[in-house]
XYZ file of C-alpha atoms in Angstrom:
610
model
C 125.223 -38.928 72.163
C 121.508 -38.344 72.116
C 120.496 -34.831 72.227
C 118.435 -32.598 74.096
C 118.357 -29.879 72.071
C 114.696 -30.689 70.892
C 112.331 -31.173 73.100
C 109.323 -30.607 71.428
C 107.999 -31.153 67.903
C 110.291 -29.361 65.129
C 108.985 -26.027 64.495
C 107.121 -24.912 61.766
C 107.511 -21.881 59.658
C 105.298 -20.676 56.622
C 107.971 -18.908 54.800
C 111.142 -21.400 55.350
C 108.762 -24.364 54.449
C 107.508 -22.700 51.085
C 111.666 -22.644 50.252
C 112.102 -26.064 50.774
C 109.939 -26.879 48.324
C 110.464 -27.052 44.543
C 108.655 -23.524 44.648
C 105.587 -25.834 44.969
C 102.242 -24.215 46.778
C 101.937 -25.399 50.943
C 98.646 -23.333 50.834
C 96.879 -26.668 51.382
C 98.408 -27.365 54.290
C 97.878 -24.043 55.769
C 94.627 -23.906 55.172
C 94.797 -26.973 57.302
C 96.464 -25.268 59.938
C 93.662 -22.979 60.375
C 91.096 -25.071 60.269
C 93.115 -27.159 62.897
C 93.478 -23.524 64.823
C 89.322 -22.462 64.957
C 88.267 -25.710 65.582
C 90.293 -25.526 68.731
C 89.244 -22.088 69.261
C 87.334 -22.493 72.328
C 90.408 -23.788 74.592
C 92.673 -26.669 75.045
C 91.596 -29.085 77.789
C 94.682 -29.635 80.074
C 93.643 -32.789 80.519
C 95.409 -33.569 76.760
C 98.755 -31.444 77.170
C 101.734 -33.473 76.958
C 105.025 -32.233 79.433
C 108.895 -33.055 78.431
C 111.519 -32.320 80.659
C 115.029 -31.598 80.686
C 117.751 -33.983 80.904
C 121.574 -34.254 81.268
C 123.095 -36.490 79.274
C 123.703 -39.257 81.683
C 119.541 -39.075 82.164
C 119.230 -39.359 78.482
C 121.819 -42.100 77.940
C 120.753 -44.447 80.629
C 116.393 -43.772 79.269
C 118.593 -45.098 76.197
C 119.739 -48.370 77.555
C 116.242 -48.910 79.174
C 114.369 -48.588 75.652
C 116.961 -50.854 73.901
C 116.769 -53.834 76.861
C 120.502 -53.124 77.990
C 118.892 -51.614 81.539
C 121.515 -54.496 83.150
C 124.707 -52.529 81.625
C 122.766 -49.531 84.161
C 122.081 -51.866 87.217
C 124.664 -54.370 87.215
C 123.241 -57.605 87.382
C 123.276 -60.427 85.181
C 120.105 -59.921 83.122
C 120.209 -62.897 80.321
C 118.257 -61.535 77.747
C 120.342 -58.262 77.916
C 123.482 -60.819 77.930
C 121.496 -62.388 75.080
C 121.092 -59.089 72.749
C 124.569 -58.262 73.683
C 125.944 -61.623 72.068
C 123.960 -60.446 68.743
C 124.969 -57.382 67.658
C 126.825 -56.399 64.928
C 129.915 -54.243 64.454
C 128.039 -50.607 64.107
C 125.780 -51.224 66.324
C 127.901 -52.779 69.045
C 129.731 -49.587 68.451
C 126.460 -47.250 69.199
C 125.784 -49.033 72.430
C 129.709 -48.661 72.990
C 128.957 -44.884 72.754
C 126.211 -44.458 74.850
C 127.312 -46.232 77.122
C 130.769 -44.621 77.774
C 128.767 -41.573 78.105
C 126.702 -42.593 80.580
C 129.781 -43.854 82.565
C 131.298 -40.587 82.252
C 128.254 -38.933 83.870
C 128.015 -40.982 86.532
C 131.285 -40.605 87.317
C 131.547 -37.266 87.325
C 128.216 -37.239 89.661
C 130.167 -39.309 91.902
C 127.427 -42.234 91.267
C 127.541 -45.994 92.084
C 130.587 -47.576 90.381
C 129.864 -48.385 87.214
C 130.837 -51.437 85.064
C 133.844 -50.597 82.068
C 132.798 -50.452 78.739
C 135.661 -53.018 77.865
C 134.575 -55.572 80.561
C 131.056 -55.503 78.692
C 131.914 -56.292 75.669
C 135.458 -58.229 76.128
C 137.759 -55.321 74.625
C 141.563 -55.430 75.681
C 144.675 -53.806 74.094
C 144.640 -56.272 71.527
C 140.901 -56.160 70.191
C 140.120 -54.372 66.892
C 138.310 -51.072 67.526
C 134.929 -50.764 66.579
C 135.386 -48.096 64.291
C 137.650 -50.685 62.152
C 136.007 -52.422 59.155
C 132.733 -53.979 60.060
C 131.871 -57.024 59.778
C 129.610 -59.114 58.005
C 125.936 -58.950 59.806
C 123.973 -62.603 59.808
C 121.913 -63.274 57.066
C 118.750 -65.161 57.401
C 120.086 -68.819 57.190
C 122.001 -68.270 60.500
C 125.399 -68.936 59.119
C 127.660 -66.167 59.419
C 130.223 -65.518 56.413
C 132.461 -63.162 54.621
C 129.974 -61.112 51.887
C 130.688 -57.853 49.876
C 127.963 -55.808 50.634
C 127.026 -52.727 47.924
C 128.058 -49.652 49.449
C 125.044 -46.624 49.407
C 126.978 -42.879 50.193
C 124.232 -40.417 50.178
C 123.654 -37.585 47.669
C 126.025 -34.604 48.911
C 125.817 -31.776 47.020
C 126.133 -28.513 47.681
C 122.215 -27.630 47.170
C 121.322 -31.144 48.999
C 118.554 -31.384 46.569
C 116.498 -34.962 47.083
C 118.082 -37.335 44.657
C 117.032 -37.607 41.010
C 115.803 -41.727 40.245
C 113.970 -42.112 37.339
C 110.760 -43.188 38.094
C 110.336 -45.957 35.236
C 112.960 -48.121 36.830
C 112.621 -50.315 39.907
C 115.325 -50.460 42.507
C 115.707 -53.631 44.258
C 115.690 -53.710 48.252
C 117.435 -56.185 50.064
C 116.403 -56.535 54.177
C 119.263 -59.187 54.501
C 121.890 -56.886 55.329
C 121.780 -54.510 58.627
C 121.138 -50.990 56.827
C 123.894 -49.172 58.933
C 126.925 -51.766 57.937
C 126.423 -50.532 54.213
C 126.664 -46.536 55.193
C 129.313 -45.237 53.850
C 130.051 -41.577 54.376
C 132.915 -39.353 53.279
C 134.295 -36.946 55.062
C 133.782 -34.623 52.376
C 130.285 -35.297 51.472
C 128.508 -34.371 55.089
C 125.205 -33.359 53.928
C 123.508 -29.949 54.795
C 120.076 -29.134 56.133
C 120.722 -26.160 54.248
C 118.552 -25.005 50.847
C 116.781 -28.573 51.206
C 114.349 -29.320 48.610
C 111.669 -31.317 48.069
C 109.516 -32.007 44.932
C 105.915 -31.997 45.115
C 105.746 -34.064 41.677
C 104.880 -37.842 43.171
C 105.900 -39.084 39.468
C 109.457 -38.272 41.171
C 109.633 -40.671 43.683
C 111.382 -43.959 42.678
C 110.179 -47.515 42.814
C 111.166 -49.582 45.184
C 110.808 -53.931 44.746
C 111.656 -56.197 47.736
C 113.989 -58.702 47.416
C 112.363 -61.670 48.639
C 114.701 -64.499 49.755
C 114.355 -68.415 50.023
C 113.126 -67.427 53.593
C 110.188 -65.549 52.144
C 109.039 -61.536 53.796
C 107.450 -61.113 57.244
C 104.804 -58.620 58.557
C 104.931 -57.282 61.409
C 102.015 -59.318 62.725
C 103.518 -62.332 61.793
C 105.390 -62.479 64.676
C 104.870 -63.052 68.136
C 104.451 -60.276 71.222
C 107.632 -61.912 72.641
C 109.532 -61.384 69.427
C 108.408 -57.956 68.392
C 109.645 -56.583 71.564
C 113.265 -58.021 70.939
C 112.708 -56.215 67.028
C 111.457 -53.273 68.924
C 115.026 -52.954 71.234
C 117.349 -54.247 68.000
C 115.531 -51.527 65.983
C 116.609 -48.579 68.434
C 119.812 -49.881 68.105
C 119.976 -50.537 64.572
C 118.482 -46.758 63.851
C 121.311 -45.421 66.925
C 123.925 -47.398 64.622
C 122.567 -45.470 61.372
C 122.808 -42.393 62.421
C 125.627 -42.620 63.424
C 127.296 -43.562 60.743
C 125.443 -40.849 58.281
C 126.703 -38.740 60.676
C 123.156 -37.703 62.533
C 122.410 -37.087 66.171
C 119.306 -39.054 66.928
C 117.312 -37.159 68.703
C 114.432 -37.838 70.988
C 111.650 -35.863 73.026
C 111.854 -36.852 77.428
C 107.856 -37.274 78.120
C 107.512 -37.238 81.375
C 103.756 -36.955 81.664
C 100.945 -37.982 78.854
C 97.769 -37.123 80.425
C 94.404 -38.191 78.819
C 90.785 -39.296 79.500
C 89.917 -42.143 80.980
C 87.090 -43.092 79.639
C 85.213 -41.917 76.220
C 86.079 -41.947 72.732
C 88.194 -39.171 71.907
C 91.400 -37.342 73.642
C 91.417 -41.612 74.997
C 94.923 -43.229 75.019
C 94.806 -45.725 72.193
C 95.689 -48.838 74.693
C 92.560 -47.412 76.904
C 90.248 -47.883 73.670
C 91.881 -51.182 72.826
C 91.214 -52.732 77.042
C 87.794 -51.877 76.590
C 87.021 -52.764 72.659
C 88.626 -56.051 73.451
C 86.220 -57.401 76.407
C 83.132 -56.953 73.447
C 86.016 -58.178 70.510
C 88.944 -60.484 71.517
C 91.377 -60.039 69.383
C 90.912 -56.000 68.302
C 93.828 -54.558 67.205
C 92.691 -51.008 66.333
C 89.653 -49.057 67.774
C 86.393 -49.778 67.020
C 85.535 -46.019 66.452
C 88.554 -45.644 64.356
C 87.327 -48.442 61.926
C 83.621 -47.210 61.949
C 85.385 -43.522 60.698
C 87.383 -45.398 58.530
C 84.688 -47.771 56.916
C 81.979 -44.919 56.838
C 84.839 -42.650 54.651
C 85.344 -45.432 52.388
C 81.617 -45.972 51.969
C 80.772 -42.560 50.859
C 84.293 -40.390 50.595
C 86.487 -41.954 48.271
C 85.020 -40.511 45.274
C 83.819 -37.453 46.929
C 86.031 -34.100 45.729
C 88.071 -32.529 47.761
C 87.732 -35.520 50.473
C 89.955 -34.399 53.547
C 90.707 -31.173 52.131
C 86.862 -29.868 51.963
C 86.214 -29.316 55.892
C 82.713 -30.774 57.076
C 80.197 -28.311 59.046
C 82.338 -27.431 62.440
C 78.959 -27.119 64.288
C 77.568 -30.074 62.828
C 80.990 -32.008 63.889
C 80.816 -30.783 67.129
C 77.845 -32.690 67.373
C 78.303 -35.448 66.026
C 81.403 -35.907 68.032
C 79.326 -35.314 71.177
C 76.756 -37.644 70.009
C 78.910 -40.175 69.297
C 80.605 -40.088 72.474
C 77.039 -40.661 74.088
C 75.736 -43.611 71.953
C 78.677 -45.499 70.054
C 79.249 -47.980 72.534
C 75.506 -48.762 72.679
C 75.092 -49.486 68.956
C 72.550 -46.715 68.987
C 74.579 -44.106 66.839
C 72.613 -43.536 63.213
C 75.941 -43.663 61.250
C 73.556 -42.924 57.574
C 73.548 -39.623 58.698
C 77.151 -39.071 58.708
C 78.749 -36.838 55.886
C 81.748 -38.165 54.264
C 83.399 -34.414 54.831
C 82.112 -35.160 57.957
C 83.211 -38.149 58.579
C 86.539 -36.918 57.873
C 86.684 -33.763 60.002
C 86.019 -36.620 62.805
C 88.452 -38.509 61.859
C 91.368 -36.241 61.706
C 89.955 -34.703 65.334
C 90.507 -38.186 66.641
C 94.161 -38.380 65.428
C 94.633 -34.779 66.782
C 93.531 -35.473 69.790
C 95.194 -38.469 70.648
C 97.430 -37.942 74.163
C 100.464 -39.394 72.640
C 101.075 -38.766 68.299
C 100.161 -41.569 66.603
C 104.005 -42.058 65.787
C 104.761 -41.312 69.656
C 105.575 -37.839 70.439
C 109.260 -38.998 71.701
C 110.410 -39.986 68.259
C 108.850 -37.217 66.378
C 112.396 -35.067 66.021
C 113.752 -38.288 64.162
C 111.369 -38.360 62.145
C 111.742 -34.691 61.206
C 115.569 -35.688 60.976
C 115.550 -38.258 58.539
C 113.866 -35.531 55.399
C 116.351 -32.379 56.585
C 119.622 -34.470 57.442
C 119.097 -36.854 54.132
C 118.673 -36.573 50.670
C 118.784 -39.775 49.353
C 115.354 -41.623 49.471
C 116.720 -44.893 49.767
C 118.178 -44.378 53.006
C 114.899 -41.494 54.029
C 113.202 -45.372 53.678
C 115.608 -47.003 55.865
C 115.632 -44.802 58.593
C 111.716 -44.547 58.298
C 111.701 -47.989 58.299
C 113.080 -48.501 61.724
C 110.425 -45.680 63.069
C 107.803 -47.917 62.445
C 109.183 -51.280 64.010
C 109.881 -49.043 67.312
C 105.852 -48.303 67.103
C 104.316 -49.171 70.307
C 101.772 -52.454 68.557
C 98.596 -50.165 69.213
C 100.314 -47.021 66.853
C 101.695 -49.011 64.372
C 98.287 -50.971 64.296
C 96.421 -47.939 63.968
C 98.890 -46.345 61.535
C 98.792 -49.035 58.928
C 94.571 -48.995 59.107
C 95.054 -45.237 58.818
C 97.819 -45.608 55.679
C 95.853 -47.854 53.940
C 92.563 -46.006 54.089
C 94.984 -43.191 52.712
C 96.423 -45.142 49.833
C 92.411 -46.153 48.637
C 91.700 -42.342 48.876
C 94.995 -41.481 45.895
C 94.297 -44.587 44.143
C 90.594 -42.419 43.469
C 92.607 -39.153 42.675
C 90.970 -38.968 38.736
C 87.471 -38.368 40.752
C 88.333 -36.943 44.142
C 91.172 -35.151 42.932
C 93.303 -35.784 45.984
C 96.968 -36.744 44.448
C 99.660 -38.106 46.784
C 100.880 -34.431 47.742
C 97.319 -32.779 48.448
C 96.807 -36.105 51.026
C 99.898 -35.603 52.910
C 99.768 -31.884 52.985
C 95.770 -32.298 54.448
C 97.201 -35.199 57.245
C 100.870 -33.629 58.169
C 99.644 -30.952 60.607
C 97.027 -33.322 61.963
C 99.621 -36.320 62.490
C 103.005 -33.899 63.384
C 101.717 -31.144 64.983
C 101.306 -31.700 68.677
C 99.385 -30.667 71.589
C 101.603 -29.379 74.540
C 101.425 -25.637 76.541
C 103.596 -23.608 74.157
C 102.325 -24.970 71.250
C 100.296 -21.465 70.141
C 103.370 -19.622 70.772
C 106.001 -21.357 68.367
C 105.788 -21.101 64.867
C 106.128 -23.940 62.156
C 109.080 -24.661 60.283
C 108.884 -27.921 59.008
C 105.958 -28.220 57.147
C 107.200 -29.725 53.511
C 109.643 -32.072 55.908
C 106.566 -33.688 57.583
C 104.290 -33.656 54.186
C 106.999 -35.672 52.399
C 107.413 -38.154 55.770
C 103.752 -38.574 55.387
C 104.047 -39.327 51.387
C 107.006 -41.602 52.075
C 104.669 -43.120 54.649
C 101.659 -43.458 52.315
C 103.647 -44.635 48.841
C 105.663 -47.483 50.832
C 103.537 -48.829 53.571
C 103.775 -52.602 52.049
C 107.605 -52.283 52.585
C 107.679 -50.349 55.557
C 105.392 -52.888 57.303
C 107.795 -55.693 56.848
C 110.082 -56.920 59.293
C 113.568 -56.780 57.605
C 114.827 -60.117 58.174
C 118.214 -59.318 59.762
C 116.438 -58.813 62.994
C 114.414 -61.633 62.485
C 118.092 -63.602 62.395
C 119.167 -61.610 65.295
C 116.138 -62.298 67.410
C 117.074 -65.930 66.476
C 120.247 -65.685 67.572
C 119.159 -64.262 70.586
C 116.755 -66.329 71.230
C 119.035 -69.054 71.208
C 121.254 -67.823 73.578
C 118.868 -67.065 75.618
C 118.287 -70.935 75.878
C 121.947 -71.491 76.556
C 122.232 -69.109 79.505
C 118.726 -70.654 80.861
C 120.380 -74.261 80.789
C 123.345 -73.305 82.436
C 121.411 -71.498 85.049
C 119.451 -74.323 85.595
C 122.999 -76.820 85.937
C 123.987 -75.281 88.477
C 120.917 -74.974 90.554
C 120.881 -76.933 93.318
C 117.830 -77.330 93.904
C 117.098 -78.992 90.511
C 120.523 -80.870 90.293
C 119.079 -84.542 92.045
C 116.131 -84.247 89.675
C 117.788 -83.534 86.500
C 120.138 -86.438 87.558
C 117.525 -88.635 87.782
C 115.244 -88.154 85.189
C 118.044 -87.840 82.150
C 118.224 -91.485 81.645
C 114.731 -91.882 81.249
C 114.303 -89.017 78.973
C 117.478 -89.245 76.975
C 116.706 -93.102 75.576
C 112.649 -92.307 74.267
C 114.125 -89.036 72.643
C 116.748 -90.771 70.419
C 114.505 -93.270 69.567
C 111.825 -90.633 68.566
C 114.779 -88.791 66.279
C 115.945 -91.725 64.682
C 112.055 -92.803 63.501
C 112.312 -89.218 61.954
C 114.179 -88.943 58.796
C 116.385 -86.043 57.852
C 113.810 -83.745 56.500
C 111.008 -84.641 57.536
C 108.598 -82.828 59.689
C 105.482 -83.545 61.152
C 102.860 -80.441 60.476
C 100.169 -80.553 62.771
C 96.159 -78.602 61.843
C 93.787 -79.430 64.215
C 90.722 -77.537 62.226
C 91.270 -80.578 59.430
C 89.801 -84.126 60.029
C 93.338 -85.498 59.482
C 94.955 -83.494 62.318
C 98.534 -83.990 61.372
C 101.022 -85.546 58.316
C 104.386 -86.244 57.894
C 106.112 -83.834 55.295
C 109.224 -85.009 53.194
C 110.884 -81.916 52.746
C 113.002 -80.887 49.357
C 114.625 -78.092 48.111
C 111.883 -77.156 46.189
C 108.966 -77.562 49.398
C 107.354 -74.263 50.068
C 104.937 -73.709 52.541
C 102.063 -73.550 50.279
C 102.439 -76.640 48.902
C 101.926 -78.117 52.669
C 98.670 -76.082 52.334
C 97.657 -77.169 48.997
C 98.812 -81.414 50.305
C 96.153 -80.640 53.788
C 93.510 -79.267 51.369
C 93.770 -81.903 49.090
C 93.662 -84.610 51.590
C 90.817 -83.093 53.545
C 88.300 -81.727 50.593
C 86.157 -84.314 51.288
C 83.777 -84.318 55.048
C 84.959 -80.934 56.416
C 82.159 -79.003 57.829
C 83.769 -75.304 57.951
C 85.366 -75.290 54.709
C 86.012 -71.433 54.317
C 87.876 -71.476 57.734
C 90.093 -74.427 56.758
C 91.224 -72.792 53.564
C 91.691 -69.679 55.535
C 94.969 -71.114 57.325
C 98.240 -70.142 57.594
C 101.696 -72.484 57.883
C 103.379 -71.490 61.388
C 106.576 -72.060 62.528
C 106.783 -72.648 66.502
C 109.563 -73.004 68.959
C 113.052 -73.589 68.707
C 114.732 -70.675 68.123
C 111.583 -68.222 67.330
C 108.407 -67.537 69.546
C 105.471 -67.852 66.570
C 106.487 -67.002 63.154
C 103.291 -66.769 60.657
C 105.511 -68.146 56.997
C 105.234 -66.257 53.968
C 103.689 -68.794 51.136
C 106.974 -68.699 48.884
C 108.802 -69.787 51.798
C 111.085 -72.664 51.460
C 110.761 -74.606 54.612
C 113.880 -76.780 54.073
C 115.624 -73.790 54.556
C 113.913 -72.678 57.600
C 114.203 -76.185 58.890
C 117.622 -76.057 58.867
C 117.807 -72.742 60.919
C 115.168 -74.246 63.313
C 115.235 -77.928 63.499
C 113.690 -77.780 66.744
C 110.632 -75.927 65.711
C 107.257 -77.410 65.730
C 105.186 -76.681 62.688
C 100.966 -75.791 62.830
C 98.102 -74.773 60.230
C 95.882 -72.425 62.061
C 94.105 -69.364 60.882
C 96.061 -66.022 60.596
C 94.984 -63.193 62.860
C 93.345 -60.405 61.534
């Protein structure tokens, strides 16, 4: 069941926070605090309060459904894509929907709702069918083929003093994203973990090293995708984190906004998607604000080697007008940006993050966030859960996130001159990035400040695996994809209204089509780059093909009378169709292999989007 215990951010407290540390020193990120707390001094505008509202269970369940594209189980009808998603799902999390959705039921029920639908009708369960708390089964790997697998089995660290675990730093632990994370949980009823006398080391040495298994299939970002796809990652992912928890034994909770109010128009307190609208008519194709990149470019112009960067606050009356200056002239070029300080520049910079309507990581996931450091030890699975935070980012957070992270990850990389480690940055941005804005928020104290340092360490030291799409849900989006394109054909049989025409225009379809297949060997493909003189070629595949070596071939054949050579090289091999909307392939992909998941795909060179 979700919870509705917490409906704000977790709180913070000076004293319980300095405990949970190694006896390590928080004083930088009080001193944040305060700085946060004078330069706010002068009054909150309403206009930038957040409300969250109570909910029943039922409420909270059915919100649930919505946010993981089941909202069909709710109304009843036959919505295909949530028939679609339904069809993919493995054991656990076929067992989390299972669970929410018996609760909801309940509720209703006892509200004396609309009848609702059986959870057995939904997903075909009768006296006879296995429970879904029996062994799970094997999720789909990448290749589409679904088979028996023993799958390593990760318990998390359960001691009594639920200390973080101890890797050794000097070896490398290998990550695999072909396996759904919560069908290798393993829990024992003796080891539940406490919240209790948690710990957490400020020495960065500690934290292990993680390497990415990278399959025949290659790794995917999350731009690599397209819109359509990333939603159906974004509803598999609140499933997939649902099905964790609940098999570590955590209640997922989540904060009810009912209201995010914030300016219209200007540059800060502005709803990221209202910067974006409005960046995008001068920039097509902007995928983080403008005056978030200017901050960010100006810091790493002048700030990286700077002492103290973040830490050192700028000149609050000189902010204060710079901010107000800024908001006057940035979007008519005529802000002097040379006389910016770097300290500055960074006092701005964390004001904009503060001020933000929503958190950059969305004020209604914030408690799981907090949950994932006090309710488990064991990095490895911190990661995991983390993991599946970030692919439930609305695209203009996670966008801004990752431009944030990176910036972040140049400014530790510079720690022998700036003397910012790992720790001292995520102590400085914790408060700014966890700390919300909402009515009661001078009234509560703070308990969970070395929980939200360490999320924002995590987030800093693992950003190149965190922004990869683990390639389970890639098969499952595949999978849904495809069915999908069943129920769409079987809707369209058996409209009448289409039925004379289909019957009349299969023979002439169905002859050209086998004749096209059978001038196309097994393996080949035809690869298609209309920025090259020779717009397409016919690729024998082998086991051995990867899509950089269709590059390399189009290069090679076209090095000679191409006019905009430095946008032809910058090109990317796409896959398109079939069973995936747009899928940007890694170079070490093997395309064989992703030819014979997709053999209906087309394939394209075009430039990857920035």
């Amino acid at each position: 069941m979700l919870s509705n215990e917490s409906l704000h951010t977790p709180q913070f407290n000076r004293s319980i926070s300095e405990s949970s540390t190694d006896n390590s020193s928080m004083e930088d990120f009080w001193c944040e605090v305060n700085n946060i707390k004078e330069s706010s001094e002068e009054g909150q505008d309403d206009s930038l309060l957040l409300e969250v509202k109570p909910a029943d269970e039922g409420e909270l369940e059915a919100e649930w459904l919505q946010d993981a594209g089941l909202s069909n189980l709710i109304s009843g009808t036959q919505e295909h894509d949530g028939q679609a998603l339904l069809s993919t799902l493995t054991r656990t999390q076929a067992a989390a929907v299972q669970k929410r959705y018996t609760t909801y039921t309940q509720t209703m029920r006892k509200k004396n709702k609309h009848t609702v639908r059986d959870v057995r009708d939904i997903f075909g369960i009768n006296d006879s069918t296995p429970s879904f708390e029996s062994k799970a089964l094997s999720p789909i790997p990448s290749n589409g083929v679904q088979h028996a697998i023993k799958k390593p089995i990760w318990k998390p660290v359960t001691n009594n003093s639920c200390t973080l675990e101890k890797t050794s730093p000097s070896v490398a632990e290998e990550l695999s994203f072909e396996a759904s994370f919560s069908e290798s949980v393993v829990v024992d009823g003796k080891d539940k973990e406490s919240e209790k006398n948690q710990r957490i080391k400020k020495d960065d040495s500690a934290l292990p090293k993680f390497i990415v298994w990278k399959s025949r299939f290659g790794l995917t970002e999350v731009g690599d995708l397209s819109p359509e796809d990333m939603k159906k990652i974004r509803y598999l992912s609140l499933i997939e984190l649902t099905a964790f928890y609940d098999a570590l034994g955590i209640e997922l909770k989540r904060n009810r906004i009912v209201r995010v109010k914030g300016r219209e128009n200007g540059l800060f307190g502005v709803p990221l998607t209202t910067l974006l609208e409005s960046d995008k008519k001068k920039f097509p194709g902007t995928k983080v604000p403008l005056i978030f990149q200017k901050l960010l470019q100006r810091l790493e112009e002048t700030g990286l080697e700077t002492e103290g960067i973040l830490r050192v606050p700028g000149s609050a009356a000189r902010v204060k007008n710079l901010r107000e200056e800024l908001e006057a002239k940035f979007h008519g070029n005529l802000f002097d940006w040379n006389k910016v300080r770097s300290n500055d520049a960074a006092g701005l910079l964390k004001m904009f993050i503060r001020e933000l309507p929503s958190s950059l990581f969305t004020m209604e996931y914030l408690p799981a966030f907090i949950t994932l450091v006090e309710k488990i030890s064991k990095i490895k699975l911190q990661l995991q859960a983390l993991h599946l935070l970030i692919m439930l980012l609305p695209d203009a957070s996670r966008d801004t996130a990752k431009a944030l992270l990176n910036f972040l990850k140049k400014v530790v990389s510079n720690e022998e001159k700036n003397k910012m480690s790992l720790w001292n940055v995520s102590m400085i941005l914790a408060p700014n990035l966890f700390i919300c804005k909402r009515k009661s928020a001078n009234k509560e104290e703070m308990k969970a400040a070395a929980s939200t340092a360490h999320i924002v360490r995590l987030l800093i030291r693992y950003q190149d695996i965190l922004w990869t799409v683990p390639s389970f849900l890639i098969s499952q989006v595949r999978k849904m994809n495809e069915a999908a394109l069943i129920n769409n054909k079987r809707q369209l049989i058996f409209d009448k209204s289409v039925r004379k025409l289909l019957r009349r225009k299969t023979m002439e379809r169905e002859r050209p089509e086998r004749r096209e297949h059978c001038d196309v060997p097994e393996g080949v493909i035809r690869v298609y780059a209309p920025l090259h003189s020779k717009v397409s070629m016919a690729i024998q595949l082998n086991s051995r093909t990867k899509a950089k070596d269709i590059l390399a071939r189009f290069h090679c054949e076209n090095s000679h009378g191409t006019s905009d050579n430095a946008r032809v090289h910058n090109q990317s091999l796409y896959e398109i169709g079939g069973n995936i909307g747009e899928h940007c392939l890694d170079p070490d992909t093997y395309i064989l292999d992703v030819y014979h998941v997709n053999p209906n795909a087309e394939w394209m060179l075009k430039p990857k989007s920035s």
